[in-house]
Coordinates of C-alpha atoms in Angstrom, one line a residue:
Chain A
M1 CA 100.1 37.9 75.3
S2 CA 103.0 40.2 74.3
E3 CA 102.6 41.8 77.7
T4 CA 103.1 38.5 79.5
T5 CA 106.4 37.8 77.7
A6 CA 107.6 41.2 78.4
I7 CA 107.1 40.7 82.1
G8 CA 108.0 37.0 82.2
G9 CA 111.3 37.4 80.5
P10 CA 113.2 39.6 82.9
S11 CA 111.5 38.1 86.0
R12 CA 112.8 34.6 85.0
F13 CA 116.2 36.1 84.5
R14 CA 116.1 37.8 87.9
S15 CA 115.0 34.6 89.7
S16 CA 117.9 32.6 88.2
G17 CA 120.2 35.4 89.3
R18 CA 119.0 35.2 92.8
W19 CA 119.5 31.4 92.8
L20 CA 123.1 31.9 91.7
T21 CA 123.8 34.5 94.4
S22 CA 122.3 32.4 97.1
G23 CA 124.2 29.4 95.9
L24 CA 127.5 31.3 96.0
Q25 CA 126.7 32.5 99.5
H26 CA 126.0 29.0 100.7
A27 CA 129.1 27.6 99.0
Y28 CA 131.3 30.4 100.6
I29 CA 130.0 29.6 104.1
W30 CA 130.4 25.8 103.6
L31 CA 133.9 26.2 102.3
W32 CA 135.0 27.9 105.5
M33 CA 133.1 25.4 107.6
A34 CA 134.9 22.5 105.8
L35 CA 138.3 24.2 106.3
F36 CA 137.6 24.6 110.0
V37 CA 136.5 21.0 110.7
L38 CA 139.0 19.4 108.3
P39 CA 141.8 18.9 110.9
F40 CA 139.4 17.5 113.4
L41 CA 137.8 15.1 110.8
T42 CA 141.3 13.9 109.8
T43 CA 142.2 13.2 113.4
V44 CA 139.0 11.2 113.8
Y45 CA 139.6 9.3 110.6
R46 CA 143.1 8.4 111.6
S47 CA 142.0 7.4 115.1
L48 CA 139.8 4.7 113.6
E49 CA 142.6 3.0 111.8
D50 CA 143.4 -0.4 113.2
P51 CA 147.1 -1.2 113.5
K52 CA 146.4 -4.7 112.2
G53 CA 144.7 -3.2 109.1
G54 CA 141.2 -2.0 108.4
Y55 CA 139.2 0.2 110.8
S56 CA 138.1 -0.3 114.4
F57 CA 137.6 1.4 117.8
E58 CA 140.8 -0.3 119.0
G59 CA 142.5 3.1 119.4
Y60 CA 139.7 4.4 121.6
R61 CA 139.8 1.3 123.8
F62 CA 143.5 1.8 124.2
A63 CA 143.2 5.5 124.9
F64 CA 140.6 5.0 127.6
G65 CA 142.7 2.2 129.1
S66 CA 146.1 3.7 129.3
F67 CA 145.5 7.4 129.0
Q68 CA 142.6 7.4 131.6
D69 CA 144.8 8.9 134.3
A70 CA 145.9 11.8 132.0
L71 CA 142.3 12.5 131.0
I72 CA 141.1 12.5 134.7
L73 CA 144.0 14.7 135.7
S74 CA 143.1 17.2 133.0
L75 CA 139.5 17.2 134.2
Q76 CA 140.5 17.6 137.9
T77 CA 142.9 20.4 137.3
T78 CA 140.3 22.2 135.1
I79 CA 137.5 21.9 137.7
V80 CA 139.7 23.0 140.6
T81 CA 141.0 25.9 138.5
I82 CA 137.4 27.0 137.7
V83 CA 136.4 26.9 141.4
L84 CA 139.5 28.9 142.4
N85 CA 138.9 31.4 139.6
I86 CA 135.3 32.0 140.8
L87 CA 136.4 32.4 144.4
I88 CA 139.1 35.0 143.3
S89 CA 137.1 36.8 140.6
I90 CA 133.9 37.6 142.4
P91 CA 135.5 39.6 145.3
A92 CA 137.9 41.2 142.9
A93 CA 135.1 42.3 140.6
Y94 CA 133.2 43.8 143.5
A95 CA 136.2 45.7 144.6
I96 CA 136.9 47.0 141.2
V97 CA 133.3 47.8 140.2
R98 CA 131.6 48.9 143.4
Y99 CA 134.4 50.6 145.3
P100 CA 136.4 53.7 144.6
I101 CA 140.0 52.5 144.2
P102 CA 142.7 54.8 143.1
G103 CA 144.5 53.6 140.0
K104 CA 141.7 51.2 139.0
R105 CA 142.7 51.1 135.4
T106 CA 146.4 50.3 136.1
I107 CA 145.4 47.6 138.6
L108 CA 143.1 46.0 136.0
A109 CA 145.7 46.2 133.3
A110 CA 148.2 44.6 135.7
L111 CA 145.8 41.8 136.6
N112 CA 145.4 41.0 132.9
V113 CA 149.1 40.7 132.2
S114 CA 149.0 36.9 132.1
L115 CA 146.6 37.1 129.1
Y116 CA 149.2 38.8 127.0
T117 CA 152.2 36.8 128.2
P118 CA 153.4 34.2 125.8
G119 CA 152.9 30.6 127.1
A120 CA 156.6 29.8 126.9
V121 CA 157.6 32.9 128.9
M122 CA 154.9 32.1 131.5
G123 CA 156.0 28.5 131.7
L124 CA 159.7 29.5 132.1
S125 CA 158.9 32.1 134.8
L126 CA 156.8 29.6 136.7
S127 CA 159.2 26.8 136.6
L128 CA 162.0 29.1 137.8
L129 CA 159.7 30.3 140.6
F130 CA 158.8 26.7 141.7
A131 CA 162.5 25.6 141.6
Y132 CA 163.7 28.7 143.5
R133 CA 161.1 29.2 146.2
L134 CA 158.3 26.7 146.0
S135 CA 160.1 23.4 145.7
S136 CA 157.5 21.8 148.0
I137 CA 154.8 21.9 145.3
Q138 CA 157.2 21.7 142.3
G139 CA 155.9 19.2 139.8
S140 CA 152.8 18.5 141.9
F141 CA 149.0 18.7 141.1
W142 CA 148.9 22.0 142.9
A143 CA 151.8 23.4 140.9
L144 CA 149.7 22.8 137.8
V145 CA 146.6 24.3 139.4
A146 CA 148.5 27.4 140.6
A147 CA 149.9 27.9 137.1
Y148 CA 146.5 27.6 135.5
V149 CA 144.9 30.0 138.0
V150 CA 147.5 32.6 137.4
G151 CA 147.2 32.2 133.7
T152 CA 143.4 32.1 133.4
F153 CA 141.7 34.0 136.2
P154 CA 141.4 37.2 134.1
L155 CA 139.2 35.1 131.8
M156 CA 136.8 34.8 134.7
L157 CA 137.4 38.2 136.1
I158 CA 136.6 40.2 133.0
P159 CA 133.1 38.7 132.2
V160 CA 132.2 38.9 135.9
I161 CA 133.2 42.6 135.9
V162 CA 131.1 43.2 132.8
A163 CA 128.1 41.4 134.4
L164 CA 128.5 43.3 137.7
R165 CA 128.7 46.6 135.8
D166 CA 125.5 45.8 134.0
L167 CA 123.7 44.6 137.2
P168 CA 121.5 47.4 138.5
T169 CA 122.2 48.1 142.2
V170 CA 118.4 48.2 142.7
F171 CA 118.2 44.4 143.2
G172 CA 120.7 44.4 146.0
E173 CA 118.9 47.4 147.6
A174 CA 115.5 45.7 147.3
A175 CA 116.9 42.6 149.0
R176 CA 118.2 44.7 151.8
T177 CA 115.0 46.5 152.4
L178 CA 113.4 43.0 152.6
G179 CA 115.6 42.1 155.5
A180 CA 118.4 40.3 153.7
G181 CA 121.9 41.0 155.1
R182 CA 125.1 41.3 153.1
W183 CA 125.7 37.5 152.6
R184 CA 122.1 36.6 151.8
T185 CA 121.9 39.5 149.3
L186 CA 125.1 38.2 147.7
L187 CA 124.2 34.5 147.6
R188 CA 120.5 34.7 146.9
V189 CA 120.2 37.7 144.6
E190 CA 123.4 39.1 143.2
I191 CA 125.5 36.0 142.4
P192 CA 122.5 34.3 140.6
L193 CA 122.1 37.5 138.6
L194 CA 125.8 37.5 137.8
G195 CA 125.2 34.0 136.2
P196 CA 125.8 35.1 132.7
G197 CA 129.3 36.5 133.5
I198 CA 130.2 33.5 135.7
T199 CA 129.1 30.9 133.2
A200 CA 131.0 32.7 130.4
G201 CA 134.1 32.7 132.7
I202 CA 133.6 28.9 133.4
L203 CA 133.4 28.2 129.7
L204 CA 136.5 30.2 128.8
T205 CA 138.5 28.7 131.7
F206 CA 137.4 25.2 130.8
V207 CA 138.3 25.5 127.1
I208 CA 141.7 27.0 127.9
V209 CA 142.8 24.9 130.9
F210 CA 141.5 21.6 129.6
N211 CA 143.5 22.0 126.4
E212 CA 146.5 23.8 127.9
F213 CA 149.8 22.5 126.7
L214 CA 152.7 24.9 126.6
V215 CA 152.9 26.0 130.3
T216 CA 152.2 22.4 131.3
L217 CA 155.2 21.3 129.3
F218 CA 157.5 23.5 131.5
I219 CA 156.1 22.6 134.9
A220 CA 154.4 19.2 134.9
G221 CA 156.1 16.6 137.1
K222 CA 156.8 13.1 136.0
G223 CA 153.6 11.7 137.4
N224 CA 151.5 14.6 136.4
Q225 CA 150.9 14.3 132.7
T226 CA 147.8 16.0 131.4
A227 CA 146.0 14.7 128.3
A228 CA 147.4 17.4 126.1
L229 CA 150.9 16.9 127.3
T230 CA 150.5 13.1 126.9
I231 CA 149.6 13.5 123.2
Y232 CA 152.8 15.6 122.7
N233 CA 155.0 13.2 124.6
I234 CA 153.9 10.1 122.7
L235 CA 154.2 11.8 119.4
A236 CA 157.7 13.1 120.2
R237 CA 158.8 9.7 121.6
A238 CA 157.1 7.1 119.5
G239 CA 155.5 8.8 116.5
F240 CA 151.9 8.5 115.4
A241 CA 149.6 5.8 116.6
P242 CA 145.8 5.6 116.2
S243 CA 145.4 5.6 120.0
T244 CA 147.1 9.1 120.1
A245 CA 144.6 10.3 117.5
A246 CA 141.9 8.8 119.6
L247 CA 143.0 10.7 122.7
A248 CA 143.1 13.9 120.7
S249 CA 139.6 13.2 119.3
I250 CA 138.3 12.5 122.8
M251 CA 139.7 15.9 124.0
Q252 CA 138.3 17.7 121.1
F253 CA 134.9 16.1 121.5
T254 CA 134.8 16.9 125.2
S255 CA 135.5 20.5 124.6
F256 CA 132.8 20.5 121.8
V257 CA 130.2 18.9 124.1
V258 CA 131.0 21.4 126.9
V259 CA 130.5 24.4 124.6
L260 CA 127.4 22.8 123.2
L261 CA 125.9 22.2 126.6
F262 CA 126.8 25.7 127.7
F263 CA 124.7 27.2 125.0
K264 CA 121.9 24.7 125.5
V265 CA 121.7 25.2 129.2
F266 CA 122.5 28.8 129.6
G267 CA 122.1 30.2 126.1
S268 CA 118.4 30.8 126.1
R269 CA 118.3 32.0 129.6
Y270 CA 121.4 34.1 129.8
L271 CA 122.5 35.2 126.5
K272 CA 119.3 37.2 125.9
G273 CA 120.0 39.2 129.1
T274 CA 118.3 38.3 132.3
Y275 CA 117.2 41.6 133.8
L276 CA 114.8 44.3 132.7
G277 CA 113.1 41.6 130.6
Chain B
M1 CA 103.4 51.2 162.1
A2 CA 105.4 54.0 163.4
R3 CA 105.8 57.7 163.7
V4 CA 108.7 58.9 161.6
T5 CA 110.7 61.9 162.8
L6 CA 113.4 63.7 160.7
Q7 CA 115.5 66.1 162.7
D8 CA 117.8 68.5 160.7
V9 CA 118.5 65.6 158.2
T10 CA 121.4 66.7 156.0
K11 CA 123.3 64.9 153.2
R12 CA 126.4 66.4 151.6
Y13 CA 128.3 65.0 148.6
G14 CA 131.6 66.9 148.8
D15 CA 130.6 70.5 148.4
T16 CA 127.1 69.8 147.1
V17 CA 124.3 69.8 149.6
A18 CA 121.7 67.3 148.4
V19 CA 119.5 67.6 151.5
D20 CA 119.7 70.6 153.7
R21 CA 118.4 70.4 157.3
V22 CA 115.1 68.8 156.6
S23 CA 112.9 68.3 159.6
A24 CA 109.5 66.7 159.7
E25 CA 107.3 64.7 161.9
I26 CA 105.1 62.1 160.1
A27 CA 102.4 60.7 162.2
D28 CA 101.6 57.1 162.7
G29 CA 99.4 56.0 159.8
E30 CA 99.8 59.2 157.9
F31 CA 100.4 59.4 154.1
V32 CA 102.9 62.1 153.3
T33 CA 104.3 62.9 149.8
L34 CA 107.6 64.5 149.1
L35 CA 106.9 66.6 146.0
G36 CA 109.5 68.4 143.9
P37 CA 111.4 68.7 140.7
S38 CA 114.2 66.2 139.9
G39 CA 117.4 66.9 141.9
C40 CA 115.5 68.6 144.8
G41 CA 116.6 66.0 147.3
K42 CA 113.4 64.1 147.8
T43 CA 114.7 60.7 146.7
T44 CA 117.9 61.2 148.8
T45 CA 115.7 62.0 151.8
L46 CA 113.7 58.8 151.2
R47 CA 116.8 56.7 150.8
M48 CA 118.2 58.1 154.0
I49 CA 115.0 57.0 155.8
A50 CA 115.5 53.5 154.1
G51 CA 119.1 53.5 155.3
L52 CA 120.4 53.1 151.7
V53 CA 122.2 56.5 152.0
E54 CA 124.1 57.6 155.1
L55 CA 123.2 60.8 156.8
T56 CA 125.9 63.5 156.9
S57 CA 124.2 65.0 160.0
G58 CA 120.8 65.0 161.7
H59 CA 118.7 62.2 163.1
I60 CA 116.0 59.9 161.9
R61 CA 113.7 58.1 164.4
F62 CA 111.0 55.5 164.0
D63 CA 108.8 56.2 167.1
D64 CA 111.4 56.9 169.7
Q65 CA 114.0 54.6 168.3
L66 CA 117.0 56.3 166.8
M67 CA 117.6 54.8 163.3
D68 CA 120.8 56.7 162.2
N69 CA 123.1 53.6 162.4
V70 CA 120.6 50.8 161.9
P71 CA 121.4 49.0 158.7
T72 CA 118.7 48.8 156.0
H73 CA 117.9 45.1 156.5
K74 CA 117.1 45.7 160.2
R75 CA 114.8 48.7 159.8
N76 CA 111.7 46.6 158.8
I77 CA 110.6 48.9 156.0
G78 CA 109.0 48.3 152.7
L79 CA 110.4 50.2 149.7
A80 CA 108.7 50.4 146.3
F81 CA 111.3 51.3 143.6
Q82 CA 110.8 53.2 140.4
S83 CA 111.6 50.1 138.4
H84 CA 109.6 47.3 140.2
A85 CA 113.0 45.6 141.1
L86 CA 111.4 42.2 141.2
F87 CA 114.2 39.5 141.2
P88 CA 114.2 38.3 137.7
H89 CA 115.5 34.8 138.6
M90 CA 112.7 34.1 141.1
S91 CA 109.0 33.3 140.5
V92 CA 106.3 35.6 141.7
A93 CA 105.7 33.4 144.8
K94 CA 109.5 33.3 145.6
N95 CA 109.7 37.1 145.2
I96 CA 106.8 37.6 147.6
A97 CA 108.2 35.0 150.0
F98 CA 111.8 36.5 150.0
G99 CA 111.3 38.8 153.0
L100 CA 109.6 36.1 155.0
T101 CA 112.3 33.5 154.3
N102 CA 114.9 36.1 155.4
R103 CA 113.3 36.0 158.8
R104 CA 113.3 32.2 158.8
A105 CA 109.5 32.1 158.9
P106 CA 108.1 28.5 158.9
R107 CA 107.3 27.1 155.5
A108 CA 103.6 26.8 156.1
E109 CA 103.3 30.4 157.3
V110 CA 105.3 31.6 154.3
Q111 CA 103.0 29.7 151.9
A112 CA 99.8 31.0 153.5
K113 CA 101.1 34.6 153.4
V114 CA 102.1 34.3 149.7
E115 CA 98.6 33.0 148.9
E116 CA 97.0 35.8 150.9
M117 CA 99.1 38.4 149.1
L118 CA 98.3 37.0 145.7
D119 CA 94.6 37.2 146.6
M120 CA 95.1 40.8 147.7
I121 CA 96.6 41.9 144.5
E122 CA 94.1 39.9 142.5
M123 CA 96.7 37.6 141.0
T124 CA 95.5 34.3 142.6
G125 CA 97.2 31.3 141.1
M126 CA 99.9 33.2 139.3
G127 CA 102.6 32.4 141.9
D128 CA 104.6 30.2 139.4
R129 CA 105.0 32.9 136.8
M130 CA 108.3 34.6 136.3
P131 CA 108.4 38.4 136.5
S132 CA 109.2 38.7 132.8
Q133 CA 105.9 37.0 132.0
L134 CA 103.9 39.7 133.7
S135 CA 102.5 43.0 132.4
G136 CA 103.9 46.3 133.8
G137 CA 101.0 46.7 136.1
Q138 CA 101.1 43.2 137.4
Q139 CA 104.9 43.6 138.1
Q140 CA 104.3 46.7 140.2
R141 CA 101.5 44.9 142.1
V142 CA 103.7 42.0 142.9
A143 CA 106.3 44.5 144.1
L144 CA 103.7 46.0 146.4
A145 CA 102.7 42.5 147.7
R146 CA 106.4 41.7 148.2
M147 CA 106.9 44.8 150.3
L148 CA 103.8 44.3 152.3
A149 CA 104.3 40.6 153.0
T150 CA 106.8 41.3 155.9
D151 CA 104.4 43.6 157.6
P152 CA 106.8 46.6 157.6
R153 CA 106.7 49.5 160.0
V154 CA 107.0 52.2 157.3
L155 CA 106.1 52.1 153.6
L156 CA 108.4 54.0 151.3
F157 CA 107.6 54.8 147.7
D158 CA 110.2 56.1 145.3
E159 CA 108.2 57.2 142.2
P160 CA 106.8 53.7 141.8
L161 CA 104.5 54.7 139.0
S162 CA 106.7 56.9 136.9
A163 CA 107.7 54.1 134.5
L164 CA 104.1 53.1 133.7
D165 CA 101.7 54.4 131.2
R166 CA 99.0 56.9 132.2
N167 CA 96.0 54.7 132.6
L168 CA 97.9 52.2 134.7
R169 CA 99.3 55.0 136.8
D170 CA 95.8 56.3 137.6
T171 CA 94.5 52.8 138.6
L172 CA 97.6 51.9 140.6
K173 CA 97.8 55.1 142.6
Y174 CA 94.4 54.4 144.1
S175 CA 95.4 50.8 144.7
I176 CA 98.4 52.1 146.7
L177 CA 96.2 54.5 148.7
E178 CA 93.7 51.7 149.3
L179 CA 96.4 49.4 150.6
Q180 CA 97.8 52.0 152.8
R181 CA 94.4 52.9 154.3
R182 CA 93.6 49.2 154.9
T183 CA 96.9 48.4 156.5
K184 CA 97.0 51.8 158.4
K185 CA 100.8 52.0 157.9
T186 CA 102.8 55.2 157.8
A187 CA 103.7 55.9 154.2
I188 CA 106.2 58.3 152.6
Y189 CA 105.8 58.8 148.9
V190 CA 108.2 60.5 146.5
T191 CA 107.0 62.0 143.3
H192 CA 107.5 64.9 140.9
D193 CA 103.9 64.5 139.7
Q194 CA 101.6 66.9 141.5
S195 CA 98.4 65.3 140.4
E196 CA 99.7 62.0 141.9
A197 CA 100.6 63.9 145.1
F198 CA 97.3 65.6 145.3
A199 CA 95.3 62.4 144.7
I200 CA 96.8 60.3 147.5
S201 CA 98.4 62.4 150.2
D202 CA 97.2 63.4 153.7
R203 CA 99.9 66.0 153.6
I204 CA 102.4 67.2 151.0
M205 CA 105.9 68.4 151.6
V206 CA 107.1 70.5 148.6
M207 CA 110.9 70.3 148.3
N208 CA 113.3 72.5 146.3
Q209 CA 117.1 72.6 146.4
G210 CA 117.4 70.2 149.3
R211 CA 114.9 72.1 151.5
V212 CA 111.3 71.8 152.4
E213 CA 109.6 74.9 150.9
Q214 CA 106.2 74.2 152.4
A215 CA 104.4 71.4 154.2
G216 CA 100.7 71.2 154.3
T217 CA 97.4 69.8 153.0
Q218 CA 96.6 70.0 149.3
L219 CA 94.4 73.1 149.9
D220 CA 97.2 74.8 151.8
I221 CA 99.7 74.1 149.1
Y222 CA 97.3 75.1 146.3
L223 CA 95.5 78.1 147.7
R224 CA 98.1 79.5 150.1
P225 CA 101.5 79.0 148.7
E226 CA 104.1 80.3 151.1
T227 CA 106.9 80.8 148.7
E228 CA 107.3 81.8 145.1
F229 CA 108.6 78.4 144.2
V230 CA 105.6 76.6 145.5
A231 CA 103.3 79.0 143.8
N232 CA 104.9 78.3 140.4
F233 CA 105.7 74.6 140.8
V234 CA 102.3 73.5 141.9
G235 CA 99.9 74.3 139.1
D236 CA 100.0 77.5 137.0
N237 CA 100.0 80.9 138.4
N238 CA 100.0 84.5 137.3
T239 CA 102.5 86.6 139.1
L240 CA 101.9 90.3 139.7
Q241 CA 104.1 92.7 141.6
G242 CA 102.6 94.9 144.3
T243 CA 103.2 96.8 147.6
V244 CA 101.4 96.2 150.9
R245 CA 99.1 99.2 151.7
A246 CA 97.7 97.8 154.9
I247 CA 97.1 94.8 157.0
E248 CA 93.5 94.6 158.2
P249 CA 91.7 92.4 160.7
G250 CA 89.3 90.9 158.2
T251 CA 86.1 89.0 158.8
D252 CA 86.2 85.9 161.0
G253 CA 89.4 87.1 162.6
I254 CA 91.5 86.2 159.7
R255 CA 93.9 89.0 158.9
E256 CA 93.7 90.4 155.4
V257 CA 96.4 92.1 153.4
V258 CA 95.5 94.9 151.1
V259 CA 97.9 95.3 148.2
D260 CA 98.3 98.0 145.5
C261 CA 99.0 96.1 142.3
S262 CA 98.8 97.1 138.7
G263 CA 96.5 100.0 139.3
M264 CA 94.0 98.1 141.4
T265 CA 93.5 96.8 144.9
V266 CA 93.8 93.1 145.8
R267 CA 92.8 91.6 149.1
A268 CA 94.2 88.3 150.3
I269 CA 94.7 86.3 153.5
A270 CA 97.8 87.8 155.1
P271 CA 100.8 85.6 155.8
A272 CA 102.4 86.2 159.2
D273 CA 105.5 88.1 158.2
L274 CA 104.0 91.0 156.3
A275 CA 104.1 94.8 157.1
A276 CA 102.8 97.8 155.3
G277 CA 105.2 99.0 152.6
D278 CA 106.6 95.5 151.9
A279 CA 107.2 94.5 148.2
V280 CA 105.2 91.4 147.5
S281 CA 104.3 89.0 144.7
V282 CA 100.6 88.4 144.1
F283 CA 99.7 85.0 142.7
V284 CA 96.5 84.3 140.9
R285 CA 95.6 81.0 139.3
P286 CA 94.4 81.1 135.7
E287 CA 91.2 79.2 136.7
H288 CA 90.6 81.8 139.5
I289 CA 90.3 84.7 137.0
E290 CA 86.7 85.3 136.0
V291 CA 85.6 87.1 132.9
L292 CA 82.8 89.6 134.0
P293 CA 79.7 90.2 131.8
D294 CA 80.1 94.0 131.9
G295 CA 82.0 96.9 133.4
S296 CA 79.6 97.6 136.2
R297 CA 82.0 96.5 138.9
E298 CA 85.0 98.5 137.6
G299 CA 87.0 100.0 140.5
Q300 CA 86.1 97.2 143.0
D301 CA 88.8 95.0 144.6
G302 CA 90.5 92.7 142.1
V303 CA 88.6 94.0 139.1
L304 CA 90.5 95.3 136.0
R305 CA 90.1 95.8 132.4
G306 CA 92.1 94.1 129.6
K307 CA 92.1 92.9 126.0
I308 CA 91.9 89.3 124.9
V309 CA 95.1 88.9 122.8
Q310 CA 95.1 85.1 122.5
L311 CA 92.4 82.4 122.5
V312 CA 93.3 78.6 122.6
F313 CA 90.4 76.2 122.7
E314 CA 91.7 72.9 124.3
G315 CA 88.3 71.2 124.5
P316 CA 87.4 71.0 128.2
T317 CA 89.1 74.4 128.9
L318 CA 89.6 77.6 127.0
R319 CA 92.9 79.3 127.5
M320 CA 93.2 83.0 127.0
T321 CA 95.9 85.6 127.4
I322 CA 94.5 88.9 128.5
D323 CA 96.6 92.0 128.2
A324 CA 95.9 94.3 131.2
D325 CA 97.8 97.5 130.8
G326 CA 100.9 95.7 129.6
V327 CA 100.6 92.9 132.1
P328 CA 99.8 89.6 130.4
L329 CA 97.3 87.5 132.4
H330 CA 96.8 83.8 131.7
V331 CA 93.2 82.8 132.1
S332 CA 91.6 79.4 131.8
V333 CA 87.8 79.0 131.6
S334 CA 86.0 75.8 131.8
G335 CA 82.2 75.2 132.0
T336 CA 79.7 76.4 129.4
E337 CA 80.6 80.1 129.6
R338 CA 83.8 79.3 127.7
L339 CA 81.8 78.7 124.5
A340 CA 80.4 82.3 124.6
L341 CA 84.0 83.6 124.6
L342 CA 85.1 81.7 121.5
D343 CA 84.5 84.6 119.2
Q344 CA 85.8 87.3 121.5
A345 CA 89.4 87.5 120.3
N346 CA 90.7 91.1 120.5
A347 CA 87.6 92.1 122.5
S348 CA 87.9 94.3 125.5
V349 CA 86.7 92.7 128.8
W350 CA 86.6 93.1 132.5
V351 CA 88.0 90.4 134.7
E352 CA 88.0 89.7 138.4
L353 CA 91.0 88.1 140.2
R354 CA 89.8 85.7 142.9
N355 CA 91.6 83.8 145.6
P356 CA 94.9 85.7 145.2
S357 CA 97.8 84.7 147.5
V358 CA 100.5 87.0 148.6
V359 CA 104.2 86.2 149.2
K360 CA 106.7 88.6 150.5
N361 CA 109.5 89.1 148.0
P362 CA 112.9 87.9 149.2
P363 CA 115.4 90.7 149.9
A364 CA 117.3 91.7 146.8
V365 CA 120.8 90.1 146.9

């Protein structure tokens, strides 16, 4: 009997200590989670306010009605930018990884300059360039796309370079011994195996371009207001309205869904690593 | 199916010569192994035959067709890689079909061929699996099926079994041989593993430092090494130094060389380039040294006396080191007589060196 108490005492103490530690750990994590989503939740909350009092989806109806063009423009520029980034980055990555180029590091550093350039500097430079030399596309859809590509193609290039470096050359060689020429080898074997890099690049480009604001502020024409720019313009001109919060929530939600889908579709297949499995 | 001819094939990387004027003629349907240590140029030679590495000089022909500038995908070869190199994003069936779809074969034909290949590698019905769902042996078998599906002219193997465990290696090497015999295709196989080379080849080419040291059958390579490298790389050998006393026309018209060596006389088949007075190395395999029951044959050719200084019982074989007048001889004994020797440590014995081979020493540099 005395033995049981001797053992039981400290063990009960230990288990309550564990409960406390575990509780603190959970609280710590939840605290940060709450801080991260708080701004988003506030926006959603305010977007549900009805101007006539109470709560409704009026803001969303208005956002979809009058900001539709802005949302579509944001999506269009994002998709075109992603396609162009892929078309630029794959050949560039092959050149950098597979061929001996003198001054490779310098070139790579130069290619990444736009990543370290402050948005305002970038916006100013581009608006000067468009005004000075490229007035034909100034303020147009293609001016936006050109700016986004210049600003974000390193986000595609770097993951593709990493994926290509990790891709054993043996797959391409096997394809060639089986009678596949250069293009077939590239399209059927190597590009599918670069999937992890390309999809990572797509995700990064999407998140950045879809939500881009500062550069857009400098170069967007009158008829080319992206969603992010519209939010700013309305706030600056007319102050807060639930519909603005609704537009912001829609953008946030779109980005969230894209990231979620990315991990759902590609996560299991690609994040574990495709080859040598 | 083709005859493969290499003519002074050379590959240089800057100042390094990876492959140095290798010439060979590999007959239609022959199974030839390039055997050598890593870095000897065997893989580079194979990759030049595949067109994956460009020649610095020399020529490669399939039959009479010059292949030097034919790109890999037009050579119609099959290459088995060290890692199976199955495309991880394609199913087993798509992997096997890959070569056929490259040639725009009709769908029905492709499907029939895939089924046939799956039957052949005893993986019927597994076409929908992904490579990552297969065992190592199955992956390598699919790789073989993939390379055979296009009916290539030449089969090339780049150490295809080196990444597998031993049991699997043993089974698969005979599968490879069986497939080659059945399809009667010319095969060139690269390995550093001599037991693999001995098991499957019609002919072996031993390579070292970018050159072919010796080409011949297993028996030629094992019993009549032509260079010191071959004698020491293939199996174990004891090396003794000696001087040629005479060349004699031995029995059956095969010339014999008589060598004075460590106080005894050794007779061996004479290589072509020897003359009396030449300094030579005499090679005797540990398993070709016999421990004699008594000293009654002392003084005869190849018989000498020594003392057992080390005994290691390895189960099927007994390894001994015998000190013969300061020359350590490694001896390995299998069969039941090894049991009688177990308690003979430090005993004095007579041994006979059999099947010695003689190689002329290279001139001192």
